[in-house]
PDB file of C-alpha atoms in Angstrom:
ATOM      1  CA  MET V   6      11.717   4.306 -27.221  1.00  0.00           C
ATOM      2  CA  HIS V   7       9.018   3.878 -29.298  1.00  0.00           C
ATOM      3  CA  PRO V   8       9.297   5.555 -33.043  1.00  0.00           C
ATOM      4  CA  ASP V   9       6.267   6.702 -33.301  1.00  0.00           C
ATOM      5  CA  LEU V  10       6.117   9.662 -30.444  1.00  0.00           C
ATOM      6  CA  LYS V  11       2.510  10.401 -31.152  1.00  0.00           C
ATOM      7  CA  PHE V  12       1.343   6.767 -30.757  1.00  0.00           C
ATOM      8  CA  LEU V  13       3.193   7.254 -27.759  1.00  0.00           C
ATOM      9  CA  GLU V  14       1.687  10.236 -26.602  1.00  0.00           C
ATOM     10  CA  SER V  15      -1.940   8.434 -27.207  1.00  0.00           C
ATOM     11  CA  LEU V  16      -0.974   6.170 -24.455  1.00  0.00           C
ATOM     12  CA  LEU V  17      -0.459   8.437 -21.840  1.00  0.00           C
ATOM     13  CA  PRO V  18      -4.163   8.419 -20.367  1.00  0.00           C
ATOM     14  CA  LYS V  19      -4.041   5.247 -20.334  1.00  0.00           C
ATOM     15  CA  MET V  20      -0.390   5.048 -18.360  1.00  0.00           C
ATOM     16  CA  GLU V  21      -1.913   7.446 -16.142  1.00  0.00           C
ATOM     17  CA  ARG V  22      -5.214   5.527 -15.260  1.00  0.00           C
ATOM     18  CA  ASN V  23      -3.282   2.439 -14.982  1.00  0.00           C
ATOM     19  CA  ALA V  24      -0.348   3.702 -12.521  1.00  0.00           C
ATOM     20  CA  TYR V  25      -2.997   5.444 -10.112  1.00  0.00           C
ATOM     21  CA  GLY V  26      -5.458   1.865 -10.314  1.00  0.00           C
ATOM     22  CA  ILE V  27      -2.807   0.304  -8.833  1.00  0.00           C
ATOM     23  CA  LEU V  28      -2.651   2.630  -6.136  1.00  0.00           C
ATOM     24  CA  ASP V  29      -5.965   2.793  -5.916  1.00  0.00           C
ATOM     25  CA  TRP V  30      -6.332  -1.489  -5.568  1.00  0.00           C
ATOM     26  CA  PHE V  31      -2.974  -2.348  -4.328  1.00  0.00           C
ATOM     27  CA  ASP V  32      -2.241   0.681  -1.155  1.00  0.00           C
ATOM     28  CA  ALA V  33      -5.207   0.132   1.185  1.00  0.00           C
ATOM     29  CA  ASP V  34      -3.577   2.148   3.954  1.00  0.00           C
ATOM     30  CA  ARG V  35      -2.129   4.579   1.277  1.00  0.00           C
ATOM     31  CA  ASP V  36       1.498   4.493   2.806  1.00  0.00           C
ATOM     32  CA  GLY V  37       3.032   4.247  -0.960  1.00  0.00           C
ATOM     33  CA  LEU V  38       3.620   0.633  -0.339  1.00  0.00           C
ATOM     34  CA  VAL V  39       1.651  -1.617  -2.827  1.00  0.00           C
ATOM     35  CA  CYS V  40       0.325  -4.870  -1.949  1.00  0.00           C
ATOM     36  CA  VAL V  41       0.982  -8.303  -3.005  1.00  0.00           C
ATOM     37  CA  MET V  42      -1.101 -11.732  -1.890  1.00  0.00           C
ATOM     38  CA  SER V  43       0.345 -14.742  -2.116  1.00  0.00           C
ATOM     39  CA  ARG V  44      -3.447 -15.818  -3.757  1.00  0.00           C
ATOM     40  CA  SER V  45      -6.294 -14.598  -4.413  1.00  0.00           C
ATOM     41  CA  ALA V  46      -9.887 -15.930  -2.842  1.00  0.00           C
ATOM     42  CA  ASP V  47     -10.797 -18.025  -6.061  1.00  0.00           C
ATOM     43  CA  GLY V  48      -7.326 -19.997  -4.940  1.00  0.00           C
ATOM     44  CA  ARG V  49      -5.259 -18.864  -8.030  1.00  0.00           C
ATOM     45  CA  GLY V  50      -1.890 -16.982  -7.724  1.00  0.00           C
ATOM     46  CA  ALA V  51      -2.356 -12.884  -7.472  1.00  0.00           C
ATOM     47  CA  HIS V  52       1.026 -12.781  -6.585  1.00  0.00           C
ATOM     48  CA  SER V  53       1.753 -12.890 -10.416  1.00  0.00           C
ATOM     49  CA  HIS V  54       1.355  -9.219 -10.206  1.00  0.00           C
ATOM     50  CA  ALA V  55       4.460  -8.218  -9.486  1.00  0.00           C
ATOM     51  CA  GLY V  56       5.672 -11.038 -11.381  1.00  0.00           C
ATOM     52  CA  MET V  57       7.883 -12.756  -8.918  1.00  0.00           C
ATOM     53  CA  GLU V  58       5.940 -15.893  -8.123  1.00  0.00           C
ATOM     54  CA  PHE V  59       5.659 -17.712  -4.734  1.00  0.00           C
ATOM     55  CA  GLN V  60       8.991 -15.624  -3.446  1.00  0.00           C
ATOM     56  CA  PRO V  61      10.533 -16.393   0.082  1.00  0.00           C
ATOM     57  CA  SER V  62       9.092 -13.322   1.595  1.00  0.00           C
ATOM     58  CA  PHE V  63       5.382 -14.661   1.359  1.00  0.00           C
ATOM     59  CA  PHE V  64       6.526 -17.641   3.640  1.00  0.00           C
ATOM     60  CA  TRP V  65       8.166 -15.839   6.151  1.00  0.00           C
ATOM     61  CA  PHE V  66       5.685 -15.248   8.248  1.00  0.00           C
ATOM     62  CA  ASN V  67       4.457 -18.963   8.379  1.00  0.00           C
ATOM     63  CA  GLU V  68       7.755 -19.814   9.902  1.00  0.00           C
ATOM     64  CA  SER V  69       9.108 -20.171   5.985  1.00  0.00           C
ATOM     65  CA  LYS V  70       7.000 -23.516   5.587  1.00  0.00           C
ATOM     66  CA  VAL V  71       5.631 -23.494   2.220  1.00  0.00           C
ATOM     67  CA  ASP V  72       2.070 -23.339   2.248  1.00  0.00           C
ATOM     68  CA  THR V  73       0.671 -22.590  -0.934  1.00  0.00           C
ATOM     69  CA  SER V  74      -3.160 -22.703   0.647  1.00  0.00           C
ATOM     70  CA  ARG V  75      -2.376 -19.462   2.973  1.00  0.00           C
ATOM     71  CA  GLU V  76      -3.164 -16.341   2.120  1.00  0.00           C
ATOM     72  CA  THR V  77      -0.133 -13.946   2.618  1.00  0.00           C
ATOM     73  CA  VAL V  78       0.008  -9.987   2.078  1.00  0.00           C
ATOM     74  CA  LEU V  79       2.791  -8.432   1.371  1.00  0.00           C
ATOM     75  CA  GLU V  80       3.637  -5.079   0.391  1.00  0.00           C
ATOM     76  CA  ARG V  81       6.295  -5.854  -2.025  1.00  0.00           C
ATOM     77  CA  VAL V  82       9.750  -4.035  -3.011  1.00  0.00           C
ATOM     78  CA  ASP V  83       9.140  -5.179  -6.499  1.00  0.00           C
ATOM     79  CA  PHE V  84       5.653  -4.120  -7.239  1.00  0.00           C
ATOM     80  CA  THR V  85       6.134  -0.855  -5.764  1.00  0.00           C
ATOM     81  CA  CYS V  86       9.070  -0.224  -7.869  1.00  0.00           C
ATOM     82  CA  TYR V  87       7.438  -0.621 -11.218  1.00  0.00           C
ATOM     83  CA  LEU V  88       4.661   1.648  -9.938  1.00  0.00           C
ATOM     84  CA  PHE V  89       7.601   4.004  -9.233  1.00  0.00           C
ATOM     85  CA  ALA V  90       9.063   3.755 -12.344  1.00  0.00           C
ATOM     86  CA  ALA V  91       5.407   4.138 -14.262  1.00  0.00           C
ATOM     87  CA  LEU V  92       4.877   7.489 -12.254  1.00  0.00           C
ATOM     88  CA  GLN V  93       8.676   8.584 -13.285  1.00  0.00           C
ATOM     89  CA  ALA V  94       7.799   7.848 -17.078  1.00  0.00           C
ATOM     90  CA  LEU V  95       4.854   9.931 -16.954  1.00  0.00           C
ATOM     91  CA  GLU V  96       6.474  12.860 -15.244  1.00  0.00           C
ATOM     92  CA  SER V  97       9.245  12.723 -18.239  1.00  0.00           C
ATOM     93  CA  ALA V  98       6.393  12.695 -20.585  1.00  0.00           C
ATOM     94  CA  GLY V  99       5.042  15.865 -18.578  1.00  0.00           C
ATOM     95  CA  VAL V 100       2.146  14.293 -16.442  1.00  0.00           C
ATOM     96  CA  ALA V 101       1.944  16.006 -13.484  1.00  0.00           C
ATOM     97  CA  THR V 102       2.179  13.281 -10.746  1.00  0.00           C
ATOM     98  CA  GLY V 103       1.787  15.308  -7.644  1.00  0.00           C
ATOM     99  CA  GLY V 104       4.896  14.556  -5.906  1.00  0.00           C
ATOM    100  CA  LEU V 105       4.010  10.805  -6.380  1.00  0.00           C
ATOM    101  CA  PRO V 106       7.547   9.311  -7.430  1.00  0.00           C
ATOM    102  CA  ALA V 107       9.121  11.236  -4.153  1.00  0.00           C
ATOM    103  CA  TRP V 108       6.022  10.053  -1.862  1.00  0.00           C
ATOM    104  CA  ILE V 109       7.006   6.630  -2.660  1.00  0.00           C
ATOM    105  CA  ARG V 110      10.775   7.000  -2.408  1.00  0.00           C
ATOM    106  CA  ASP V 111      10.311   8.362   0.940  1.00  0.00           C
ATOM    107  CA  ALA V 112       7.614   5.199   1.660  1.00  0.00           C
ATOM    108  CA  VAL V 113      10.319   2.224   0.651  1.00  0.00           C
ATOM    109  CA  CYS V 114      13.168   4.036   2.156  1.00  0.00           C
ATOM    110  CA  SER V 115      11.689   4.270   5.174  1.00  0.00           C
ATOM    111  CA  LYS V 116      10.016   1.456   5.175  1.00  0.00           C
ATOM    112  CA  MET V 117      11.415  -1.195   3.725  1.00  0.00           C
ATOM    113  CA  TRP V 118      15.129  -0.594   4.029  1.00  0.00           C
ATOM    114  CA  ASP V 119      16.910  -2.056   7.156  1.00  0.00           C
ATOM    115  CA  PRO V 120      20.109  -0.232   8.036  1.00  0.00           C
ATOM    116  CA  GLU V 121      21.501  -3.043   9.720  1.00  0.00           C
ATOM    117  CA  ARG V 122      21.464  -5.226   7.191  1.00  0.00           C
ATOM    118  CA  ARG V 123      21.544  -2.436   4.074  1.00  0.00           C
ATOM    119  CA  PHE V 124      18.662  -4.121   2.332  1.00  0.00           C
ATOM    120  CA  PHE V 125      15.076  -3.737   1.234  1.00  0.00           C
ATOM    121  CA  TYR V 126      12.770  -6.248   2.332  1.00  0.00           C
ATOM    122  CA  SER V 127       9.075  -6.568   1.794  1.00  0.00           C
ATOM    123  CA  VAL V 128       7.056  -5.768   4.536  1.00  0.00           C
ATOM    124  CA  GLU V 129       3.934  -6.858   6.588  1.00  0.00           C
ATOM    125  CA  PRO V 130       1.582  -4.162   5.730  1.00  0.00           C
ATOM    126  CA  LYS V 131      -0.239  -4.309   9.152  1.00  0.00           C
ATOM    127  CA  SER V 132       2.618  -4.394  11.732  1.00  0.00           C
ATOM    128  CA  ASP V 133       4.971  -3.096   8.823  1.00  0.00           C
ATOM    129  CA  ARG V 134       7.787  -5.671  10.016  1.00  0.00           C
ATOM    130  CA  ARG V 135       9.620  -6.888   7.307  1.00  0.00           C
ATOM    131  CA  ALA V 136      10.115 -10.227   5.614  1.00  0.00           C
ATOM    132  CA  LEU V 137      14.024 -10.778   6.607  1.00  0.00           C
ATOM    133  CA  VAL V 138      14.539 -12.753   3.240  1.00  0.00           C
ATOM    134  CA  GLU V 139      16.987 -11.085   0.531  1.00  0.00           C
ATOM    135  CA  GLU V 140      15.593 -11.766  -2.733  1.00  0.00           C
ATOM    136  CA  SER V 141      16.619 -10.476  -5.795  1.00  0.00           C
ATOM    137  CA  ALA V 142      13.809  -7.584  -5.498  1.00  0.00           C
ATOM    138  CA  GLY V 143      15.784  -6.380  -2.440  1.00  0.00           C
ATOM    139  CA  PHE V 144      18.295  -4.888  -4.907  1.00  0.00           C
ATOM    140  CA  PHE V 145      15.057  -3.296  -7.098  1.00  0.00           C
ATOM    141  CA  PRO V 146      15.282   0.414  -5.416  1.00  0.00           C
ATOM    142  CA  HIS V 147      18.829   0.745  -6.854  1.00  0.00           C
ATOM    143  CA  ALA V 148      18.439  -0.631 -10.424  1.00  0.00           C
ATOM    144  CA  PHE V 149      14.995   1.488 -10.612  1.00  0.00           C
ATOM    145  CA  ARG V 150      17.135   4.626  -9.243  1.00  0.00           C
ATOM    146  CA  LEU V 151      14.343   5.194  -6.657  1.00  0.00           C
ATOM    147  CA  VAL V 152      17.152   4.923  -4.172  1.00  0.00           C
ATOM    148  CA  PRO V 153      18.989   8.927  -4.073  1.00  0.00           C
ATOM    149  CA  ARG V 154      22.332   7.605  -5.388  1.00  0.00           C
ATOM    150  CA  GLU V 155      24.296  10.716  -3.034  1.00  0.00           C
ATOM    151  CA  ASP V 156      22.416   9.429  -0.087  1.00  0.00           C
ATOM    152  CA  ARG V 157      25.505   6.892   1.426  1.00  0.00           C
ATOM    153  CA  ARG V 158      22.643   4.987   3.703  1.00  0.00           C
ATOM    154  CA  TYR V 159      22.317   3.423   0.909  1.00  0.00           C
TER     155      TYR V 159
END
């Protein structure tokens, strides 16, 4: 924790704008899961928003062929967990979020969790198909305490 609580308090409005900005920009279908593109219109990697450059899930729907010229849009487990954590932090600081963390939790658990494989996967937003690649991000819902610990399904 930063020692200057007044400074931290001054950041809350910016943190709130950032969290809602992520939802506005990266959750076009308004399902609580945020998207990352493998590349942007200018050819640069938009995937860097999640900090997980060119993960295998970006190539899952391309017969796993590495083709960095092809744009792939995924609702990513990692980016969604980052947003969840930001909203949880805002709630902990007393900022009302209108239940957004619970809504995101429900979306992650219903769309990204594969009960047969017992793992969380990134999702293709138009079809809700999971990119069945076991990436480190699949553990993030546990690490970020997004998953209800008492629920043994996860």
